[in-house]
Short mmCIF file of C-alpha atoms and ligand atoms in Angstrom, two decimals:
data_model
loop_
_atom_site.label_atom_id
_atom_site.label_comp_id
_atom_site.label_asym_id
_atom_site.label_seq_id
_atom_site.Cartn_x
_atom_site.Cartn_y
_atom_site.Cartn_z
CA MET A 1 -12.14 -31.54 14.87
CA SER A 2 -14.10 -32.32 11.66
CA LEU A 3 -17.01 -34.76 11.75
CA THR A 4 -15.09 -37.22 9.63
CA ALA A 5 -12.64 -37.55 12.46
CA ASP A 6 -15.43 -38.07 15.02
CA ARG A 7 -16.45 -41.67 14.97
CA GLY A 8 -19.82 -40.80 16.52
CA ALA A 9 -20.97 -38.67 13.59
CA SER A 10 -24.11 -39.85 11.83
CA ALA A 11 -24.38 -40.52 8.08
CA GLN A 12 -26.53 -37.39 7.85
CA ASP A 13 -23.89 -35.24 9.58
CA LEU A 14 -21.26 -36.54 7.24
CA PHE A 15 -23.54 -35.82 4.30
CA TYR A 16 -24.07 -32.20 5.34
CA GLU A 17 -20.34 -31.70 5.87
CA ARG A 18 -19.53 -32.97 2.47
CA VAL A 19 -22.25 -30.87 0.83
CA ALA A 20 -20.91 -27.73 2.45
CA GLY A 21 -17.43 -28.63 1.25
CA ASP A 22 -18.78 -28.75 -2.27
CA HIS A 23 -20.24 -25.20 -1.86
CA LEU A 24 -23.84 -26.40 -2.02
CA ALA A 25 -26.61 -25.95 0.53
CA PRO A 26 -29.75 -28.04 1.11
CA LEU A 27 -32.74 -25.71 0.86
CA TRP A 28 -34.61 -27.75 3.49
CA ARG A 29 -32.07 -26.59 6.13
CA HIS A 30 -32.37 -22.95 5.17
CA PRO A 31 -35.95 -21.76 5.80
CA GLU A 32 -34.75 -18.17 5.38
CA MET A 33 -34.22 -18.90 1.63
CA ASN A 34 -37.68 -20.36 1.25
CA MET A 35 -40.87 -18.61 0.14
CA MET A 36 -42.74 -16.64 2.81
CA LYS A 37 -46.47 -16.44 3.14
CA GLU A 38 -46.21 -12.63 3.02
CA PRO A 39 -43.57 -9.93 3.32
CA ARG A 40 -41.94 -9.32 6.65
CA PRO A 41 -40.60 -5.74 6.55
CA ARG A 42 -37.41 -5.10 8.49
CA ALA A 43 -37.80 -1.32 8.33
CA LEU A 44 -39.84 0.33 11.09
CA PRO A 45 -42.30 3.14 10.92
CA HIS A 46 -40.27 6.20 11.86
CA LEU A 47 -40.50 10.01 11.97
CA TRP A 48 -37.68 12.51 11.44
CA ARG A 49 -38.60 15.97 12.66
CA PHE A 50 -37.58 18.70 10.21
CA GLU A 51 -36.47 21.01 13.02
CA THR A 52 -33.95 18.39 14.24
CA ILE A 53 -32.61 17.79 10.72
CA ARG A 54 -32.39 21.58 10.06
CA SER A 55 -30.54 22.41 13.26
CA THR A 56 -28.17 19.49 12.78
CA MET A 57 -27.57 20.66 9.21
CA MET A 58 -26.86 24.25 10.34
CA GLU A 59 -24.29 22.91 12.78
CA ALA A 60 -22.70 20.89 9.94
CA GLY A 61 -22.70 24.10 7.94
CA ARG A 62 -20.55 25.77 10.65
CA VAL A 63 -18.14 22.94 11.44
CA VAL A 64 -17.68 21.23 8.03
CA SER A 65 -16.73 23.13 4.88
CA ALA A 66 -18.54 22.50 1.65
CA THR A 67 -15.29 21.26 0.16
CA GLU A 68 -14.83 18.71 2.96
CA ALA A 69 -18.43 17.53 2.66
CA GLU A 70 -18.65 17.89 -1.18
CA ARG A 71 -22.35 17.43 -0.71
CA ARG A 72 -23.99 18.37 2.55
CA VAL A 73 -26.44 15.53 3.00
CA LEU A 74 -27.77 14.02 6.23
CA LEU A 75 -28.87 10.52 5.45
CA LEU A 76 -32.11 9.17 6.92
CA VAL A 77 -31.36 6.01 8.88
CA ASN A 78 -34.26 3.64 9.66
CA PRO A 79 -33.77 2.06 13.14
CA GLY A 80 -34.96 -1.33 11.91
CA LEU A 81 -32.31 -1.86 9.27
CA GLY A 82 -29.32 -2.71 11.43
CA GLY A 83 -27.27 0.37 10.65
CA VAL A 84 -28.01 0.47 6.93
CA LYS A 85 -28.08 4.18 6.01
CA ALA A 86 -31.50 4.18 4.42
CA PRO A 87 -35.01 5.28 5.44
CA VAL A 88 -36.59 2.07 4.03
CA GLY A 89 -35.09 -1.12 2.69
CA THR A 90 -35.04 -0.40 -1.00
CA LEU A 91 -34.48 3.38 -1.20
CA ALA A 92 -31.93 5.85 0.04
CA GLY A 93 -33.04 9.21 1.36
CA GLY A 94 -31.45 12.30 2.88
CA VAL A 95 -31.76 15.99 3.35
CA GLN A 96 -29.32 18.11 1.37
CA MET A 97 -28.39 21.73 2.13
CA VAL A 98 -26.59 24.25 -0.03
CA MET A 99 -25.45 27.37 1.88
CA PRO A 100 -25.42 30.83 0.27
CA GLY A 101 -22.52 31.07 -2.19
CA GLU A 102 -21.86 27.29 -2.18
CA VAL A 103 -21.83 24.95 -5.10
CA ALA A 104 -22.42 21.18 -5.01
CA PRO A 105 -20.09 20.35 -7.93
CA ALA A 106 -21.13 18.62 -11.11
CA HIS A 107 -21.15 14.83 -11.21
CA ARG A 108 -23.16 11.97 -12.65
CA HIS A 109 -24.00 8.46 -11.54
CA THR A 110 -26.15 5.50 -12.60
CA PRO A 111 -28.50 5.72 -9.65
CA THR A 112 -31.42 8.08 -10.23
CA ALA A 113 -32.25 10.84 -7.75
CA ILE A 114 -35.46 12.75 -7.20
CA ARG A 115 -35.78 15.84 -4.98
CA PHE A 116 -38.56 17.59 -3.12
CA VAL A 117 -37.67 21.17 -2.06
CA LEU A 118 -38.25 21.71 1.66
CA GLU A 119 -37.05 25.25 2.24
CA SER A 120 -36.00 27.81 -0.32
CA LYS A 121 -35.95 31.57 -0.05
CA GLY A 122 -34.87 32.09 -3.68
CA GLY A 123 -31.60 32.11 -5.53
CA ALA A 124 -30.97 28.35 -5.52
CA PHE A 125 -30.59 26.40 -8.75
CA THR A 126 -30.04 22.94 -9.96
CA ALA A 127 -28.63 22.19 -13.39
CA VAL A 128 -29.45 18.84 -15.09
CA ASP A 129 -27.97 17.84 -18.45
CA GLY A 130 -27.06 21.42 -19.42
CA GLU A 131 -30.25 23.24 -18.31
CA ARG A 132 -30.59 25.28 -15.14
CA ALA A 133 -33.79 25.48 -13.10
CA ARG A 134 -34.68 27.39 -9.96
CA MET A 135 -35.56 25.31 -6.93
CA GLU A 136 -38.62 26.62 -5.09
CA GLU A 137 -40.44 25.23 -2.10
CA GLY A 138 -42.49 22.13 -3.02
CA ASP A 139 -40.88 21.68 -6.43
CA PHE A 140 -40.28 18.11 -7.56
CA ILE A 141 -36.99 17.72 -9.42
CA VAL A 142 -35.76 14.70 -11.38
CA THR A 143 -32.09 13.85 -11.81
CA PRO A 144 -32.09 10.89 -14.18
CA SER A 145 -29.49 8.13 -14.32
CA GLY A 146 -26.24 9.11 -16.05
CA LEU A 147 -26.90 12.86 -16.51
CA TRP A 148 -24.52 15.53 -15.29
CA HIS A 149 -25.93 17.72 -12.48
CA ASP A 150 -24.79 20.37 -10.06
CA HIS A 151 -26.50 22.62 -7.54
CA SER A 152 -25.73 26.19 -6.47
CA ASN A 153 -27.09 28.84 -4.19
CA ASP A 154 -26.78 32.49 -5.31
CA GLY A 155 -29.24 33.67 -2.65
CA ASP A 156 -28.60 34.79 0.91
CA GLN A 157 -30.41 31.93 2.72
CA PRO A 158 -29.70 28.22 2.80
CA ILE A 159 -31.72 25.88 0.69
CA LEU A 160 -32.76 22.39 1.87
CA TRP A 161 -34.37 19.61 -0.02
CA LEU A 162 -35.18 15.95 0.33
CA ASP A 163 -33.16 13.57 -1.87
CA GLY A 164 -34.64 10.21 -2.76
CA VAL A 165 -32.15 7.90 -4.51
CA ASP A 166 -32.45 4.31 -5.84
CA VAL A 167 -28.92 3.41 -4.68
CA PRO A 168 -30.00 0.24 -2.82
CA MET A 169 -31.55 -1.09 -5.97
CA ALA A 170 -28.55 -0.19 -8.14
CA ARG A 171 -26.28 -1.75 -5.48
CA PHE A 172 -28.40 -4.91 -5.48
CA PHE A 173 -27.48 -5.36 -9.18
CA ASP A 174 -23.93 -4.04 -8.48
CA ALA A 175 -24.41 -1.58 -11.32
CA VAL A 176 -23.23 1.63 -9.74
CA PHE A 177 -20.94 3.98 -11.79
CA ALA A 178 -20.12 7.55 -10.83
CA ASP A 179 -17.90 10.35 -12.32
CA ASN A 180 -16.97 13.85 -11.23
CA TYR A 181 -17.00 16.58 -13.88
CA PRO A 182 -13.68 18.42 -14.15
CA GLN A 183 -15.28 21.79 -13.46
CA ALA A 184 -17.78 22.78 -10.70
CA HIS A 185 -20.47 23.49 -13.25
CA HIS A 186 -21.38 21.50 -16.35
CA PRO A 187 -21.79 23.87 -19.35
CA LEU A 188 -25.35 25.08 -19.96
CA ARG A 189 -26.78 24.19 -23.36
CA ARG A 190 -30.35 25.39 -23.20
CA ASP A 191 -32.27 28.29 -21.69
CA GLU A 192 -33.86 28.05 -18.24
CA GLY A 193 -37.44 26.83 -18.67
CA ASP A 194 -36.76 25.04 -21.96
CA ALA A 195 -37.84 21.56 -20.83
CA LEU A 196 -41.00 22.91 -19.15
CA ALA A 197 -41.96 24.76 -22.35
CA ARG A 198 -41.29 21.78 -24.60
CA TYR A 199 -42.76 18.94 -22.50
CA GLY A 200 -44.84 20.51 -19.76
CA ASN A 201 -47.77 21.96 -21.69
CA GLY A 202 -49.59 18.90 -23.04
CA LEU A 203 -47.55 19.22 -26.27
CA LEU A 204 -44.51 17.46 -27.61
CA PRO A 205 -42.25 18.57 -30.43
CA VAL A 206 -43.23 16.60 -33.56
CA ASP A 207 -40.82 13.78 -34.35
CA TRP A 208 -39.35 13.99 -30.83
CA THR A 209 -38.10 10.65 -29.56
CA PRO A 210 -37.34 9.94 -25.88
CA LYS A 211 -33.77 9.80 -24.74
CA GLY A 212 -33.68 7.13 -22.04
CA LEU A 213 -36.44 5.91 -19.68
CA HIS A 214 -36.92 9.10 -17.65
CA SER A 215 -39.20 12.04 -18.07
CA PRO A 216 -37.94 14.79 -20.39
CA LEU A 217 -39.26 17.24 -17.72
CA PHE A 218 -36.92 17.59 -14.80
CA ARG A 219 -38.67 20.30 -12.78
CA TYR A 220 -42.34 20.02 -11.77
CA PRO A 221 -43.17 23.40 -10.19
CA TYR A 222 -45.19 23.20 -6.98
CA GLU A 223 -47.64 25.90 -7.97
CA ARG A 224 -48.74 23.79 -10.95
CA SER A 225 -48.99 20.50 -8.98
CA ARG A 226 -50.80 22.24 -6.13
CA ALA A 227 -53.26 23.88 -8.51
CA ALA A 228 -53.99 20.51 -10.07
CA LEU A 229 -54.74 19.02 -6.63
CA ALA A 230 -56.98 21.95 -5.71
CA GLN A 231 -58.98 21.47 -8.91
CA LEU A 232 -59.28 17.71 -8.30
CA ALA A 233 -60.54 18.37 -4.76
CA LYS A 234 -63.14 20.83 -6.08
CA SER A 235 -64.85 18.29 -8.32
CA ASP A 236 -64.05 14.81 -7.04
CA ALA A 237 -64.81 13.03 -3.79
CA ALA A 238 -61.62 11.99 -2.05
CA ASP A 239 -60.59 8.34 -2.40
CA PRO A 240 -61.45 6.88 1.05
CA HIS A 241 -57.97 5.37 1.43
CA ASN A 242 -55.61 7.73 -0.42
CA GLY A 243 -57.36 11.15 -0.53
CA HIS A 244 -56.74 13.11 -3.73
CA LYS A 245 -53.53 11.62 -5.00
CA LEU A 246 -51.59 12.54 -8.11
CA ALA A 247 -48.55 10.70 -9.51
CA TYR A 248 -45.65 12.61 -11.06
CA VAL A 249 -45.41 11.14 -14.54
CA ASN A 250 -43.41 11.20 -17.69
CA PRO A 251 -45.68 13.32 -19.99
CA ALA A 252 -44.46 11.38 -23.06
CA THR A 253 -45.50 7.97 -21.76
CA GLY A 254 -47.78 8.34 -18.77
CA ASP A 255 -45.39 6.11 -16.80
CA HIS A 256 -43.73 7.19 -13.57
CA ALA A 257 -41.28 10.13 -14.05
CA VAL A 258 -38.29 7.81 -13.50
CA PRO A 259 -38.10 4.08 -14.08
CA THR A 260 -37.37 2.94 -10.54
CA MET A 261 -39.13 5.33 -8.20
CA ALA A 262 -42.68 6.60 -8.08
CA ALA A 263 -43.53 9.98 -6.56
CA PHE A 264 -46.92 11.34 -5.54
CA LEU A 265 -48.55 14.49 -4.18
CA THR A 266 -51.65 13.95 -2.07
CA LEU A 267 -54.21 16.41 -0.77
CA LEU A 268 -56.03 15.23 2.36
CA PRO A 269 -59.13 17.40 2.72
CA ARG A 270 -60.29 18.90 5.98
CA GLY A 271 -62.16 16.23 8.02
CA PHE A 272 -60.56 13.33 6.05
CA ARG A 273 -60.29 10.10 8.08
CA GLY A 274 -58.40 7.73 5.87
CA ALA A 275 -59.25 4.05 5.73
CA PRO A 276 -56.30 1.62 6.10
CA TYR A 277 -54.21 0.88 3.05
CA ARG A 278 -51.10 -1.21 2.48
CA SER A 279 -48.93 -2.15 -0.45
CA THR A 280 -45.68 -3.88 -1.17
CA GLU A 281 -44.01 -0.53 -1.84
CA SER A 282 -41.57 0.99 0.65
CA SER A 283 -42.36 4.65 0.98
CA VAL A 284 -40.96 7.90 2.38
CA TYR A 285 -43.36 10.75 3.11
CA VAL A 286 -42.75 14.47 3.49
CA VAL A 287 -45.39 16.86 4.84
CA SER A 288 -45.71 19.72 2.41
CA GLU A 289 -48.58 21.54 4.15
CA GLY A 290 -50.61 21.10 7.32
CA ARG A 291 -50.52 18.98 10.44
CA GLY A 292 -52.02 15.68 11.37
CA LYS A 293 -51.20 12.05 12.15
CA SER A 294 -50.70 8.82 10.28
CA VAL A 295 -51.10 5.45 11.91
CA VAL A 296 -48.33 3.29 10.42
CA GLY A 297 -48.64 -0.32 11.67
CA ASP A 298 -48.93 0.14 15.42
CA THR A 299 -47.17 3.48 15.48
CA VAL A 300 -48.90 6.84 15.61
CA VAL A 301 -46.79 9.38 13.69
CA GLU A 302 -47.77 12.98 14.47
CA TRP A 303 -46.53 15.27 11.80
CA GLY A 304 -46.20 18.96 10.92
CA PRO A 305 -44.76 20.86 7.99
CA ARG A 306 -41.63 19.33 6.38
CA ASP A 307 -41.45 16.39 8.79
CA ILE A 308 -40.42 13.15 7.10
CA PHE A 309 -41.70 9.66 7.92
CA ALA A 310 -41.10 6.14 6.68
CA VAL A 311 -43.88 3.72 5.75
CA PRO A 312 -42.31 0.26 5.38
CA ASN A 313 -43.56 -2.23 2.82
CA TRP A 314 -46.72 -4.22 3.51
CA THR A 315 -47.55 -2.09 6.56
CA TRP A 316 -51.05 -0.71 7.09
CA VAL A 317 -51.21 3.06 6.99
CA ARG A 318 -54.03 5.57 7.42
CA HIS A 319 -53.89 9.32 7.42
CA GLU A 320 -55.81 11.88 9.54
CA PRO A 321 -55.08 15.54 8.89
CA GLU A 322 -56.04 18.22 11.51
CA SER A 323 -57.32 20.31 8.65
CA GLU A 324 -56.43 20.29 4.92
CA ALA A 325 -52.94 18.85 4.40
CA VAL A 326 -50.67 18.02 1.48
CA LEU A 327 -48.21 15.06 1.60
CA PHE A 328 -45.40 14.22 -0.86
CA ASN A 329 -44.14 10.70 -0.97
CA TYR A 330 -41.78 8.59 -3.09
CA SER A 331 -41.60 4.82 -3.21
CA ASP A 332 -40.20 1.87 -5.14
CA ARG A 333 -43.60 1.21 -6.78
CA ALA A 334 -42.29 2.11 -10.27
CA ALA A 335 -39.69 -0.69 -10.14
CA GLN A 336 -42.06 -3.20 -8.50
CA GLN A 337 -44.73 -2.62 -11.17
CA LYS A 338 -42.19 -3.26 -13.95
CA LEU A 339 -41.02 -6.44 -12.23
CA GLY A 340 -44.51 -7.71 -11.47
CA PHE A 341 -44.12 -7.64 -7.68
CA PHE A 342 -46.44 -4.76 -6.77
CA ARG A 343 -49.51 -5.67 -4.73
CA GLU A 344 -51.89 -3.52 -2.69
CA GLU A 345 -54.71 -4.08 -0.22
CA ARG A 346 -57.46 -1.77 0.93
CA GLY A 347 -58.89 -2.16 4.44
CA ALA A 348 -62.52 -1.67 5.42
CA ILE A 349 -63.88 1.83 5.04
FE1 FE2 B 1 -25.80 13.36 -7.56
#
C-alpha cells in the first residue's frame, strides 16, 4: 500500500514519496553521500603467502590448460571488499604464470598493467608494442594502455610475476576496451634492448616526442634498480618513515612511469625501525629480498621473500626488517596526485 493510500501518512512522508517518484533524493537523508571527516578504508590489511599462491598455481597448471585459461592469473582478493576481486579498492592485482612452452596470446586493452617478476629461471619473454624483452627476477615491466602485448616462455621452468592493473579505475569511468590480436604473437618491429638503449641511459634521441602518457621504457632491469638503491644507501641516511625509496619514473618527464599507478623499490637497511606513515594511496607490496614485519593498522604482517601484502588507504604502516630487505610496491598515487587527492601524514619518529 502506498503512503498516499494511507490516511495516517504525514506531510513529510508524502513529500519523500513524491520526491523518490521524481528520481530525486534529499541529501539530508543520505549521510553516506555526504562528506566524511577522513577516509574510511573498506580494504583490510592482508598477506598472501607466495608459497600458497605458487602451489595453487602449479595445481592450476596441471588441471587447466593454457588455452582454457588464456592467461593463468590468480587474482588477489581482499577480504574487506565484499567479494570484489581486488587486493585494494582502486587497483587490481594478481599473480600470473606462464609454463614452459606456453604463450599468453597477444591482446591490448585500455587499462594499464605493470609487472614485477617474482620467479624466473630464464627463457621467459614479454613483448610490448613490437619489442621483446626478457623477464628476470625483480624486473619491473610496464604494459601501457592500448599497446599490443604477449608473453611466452621458451625456458624449462615456469615464470611467475605480479600483475598490477588499474582496471577498477578504468571501470569507474566505464572506459574499458579490449581486443585480441589475430595471431598469438604481435610482429616484432625493433631489436631486443632498443627501448633501454634509447631511453634508459640518461639520453633521449634529439627531436623525440613522447607517444602517450607512459614511459618509453617498458623494462626496468632489477640489477640496475638494485644497484641504484645500494648506492643511495651508501651515502644517504634512510628516511625515518620510508627507508631508501626510489620511484620508477618516465625518464622523459620525471613523472611516474604510467599515468595512473606509481611503483617504488625500497631498501630497508639492517636495524631499520620505521616510524609510522600513512597516505591516501592504496598500495600492494611485494617482498623482493629479506624477511621482516610490517605493522599495518592493527595487523602485524610477517613477511618473507615474494610474499605479497595489502596496505589500504589512510592506514598507518611501519616496516621492520630482520636484516636488510627490499620491498616493491605499487599504488594509485600517480592518479591521486594528478587529481589533487593525494595526502600523506608522518607519525612521530
Ligand atoms: Fe593484458
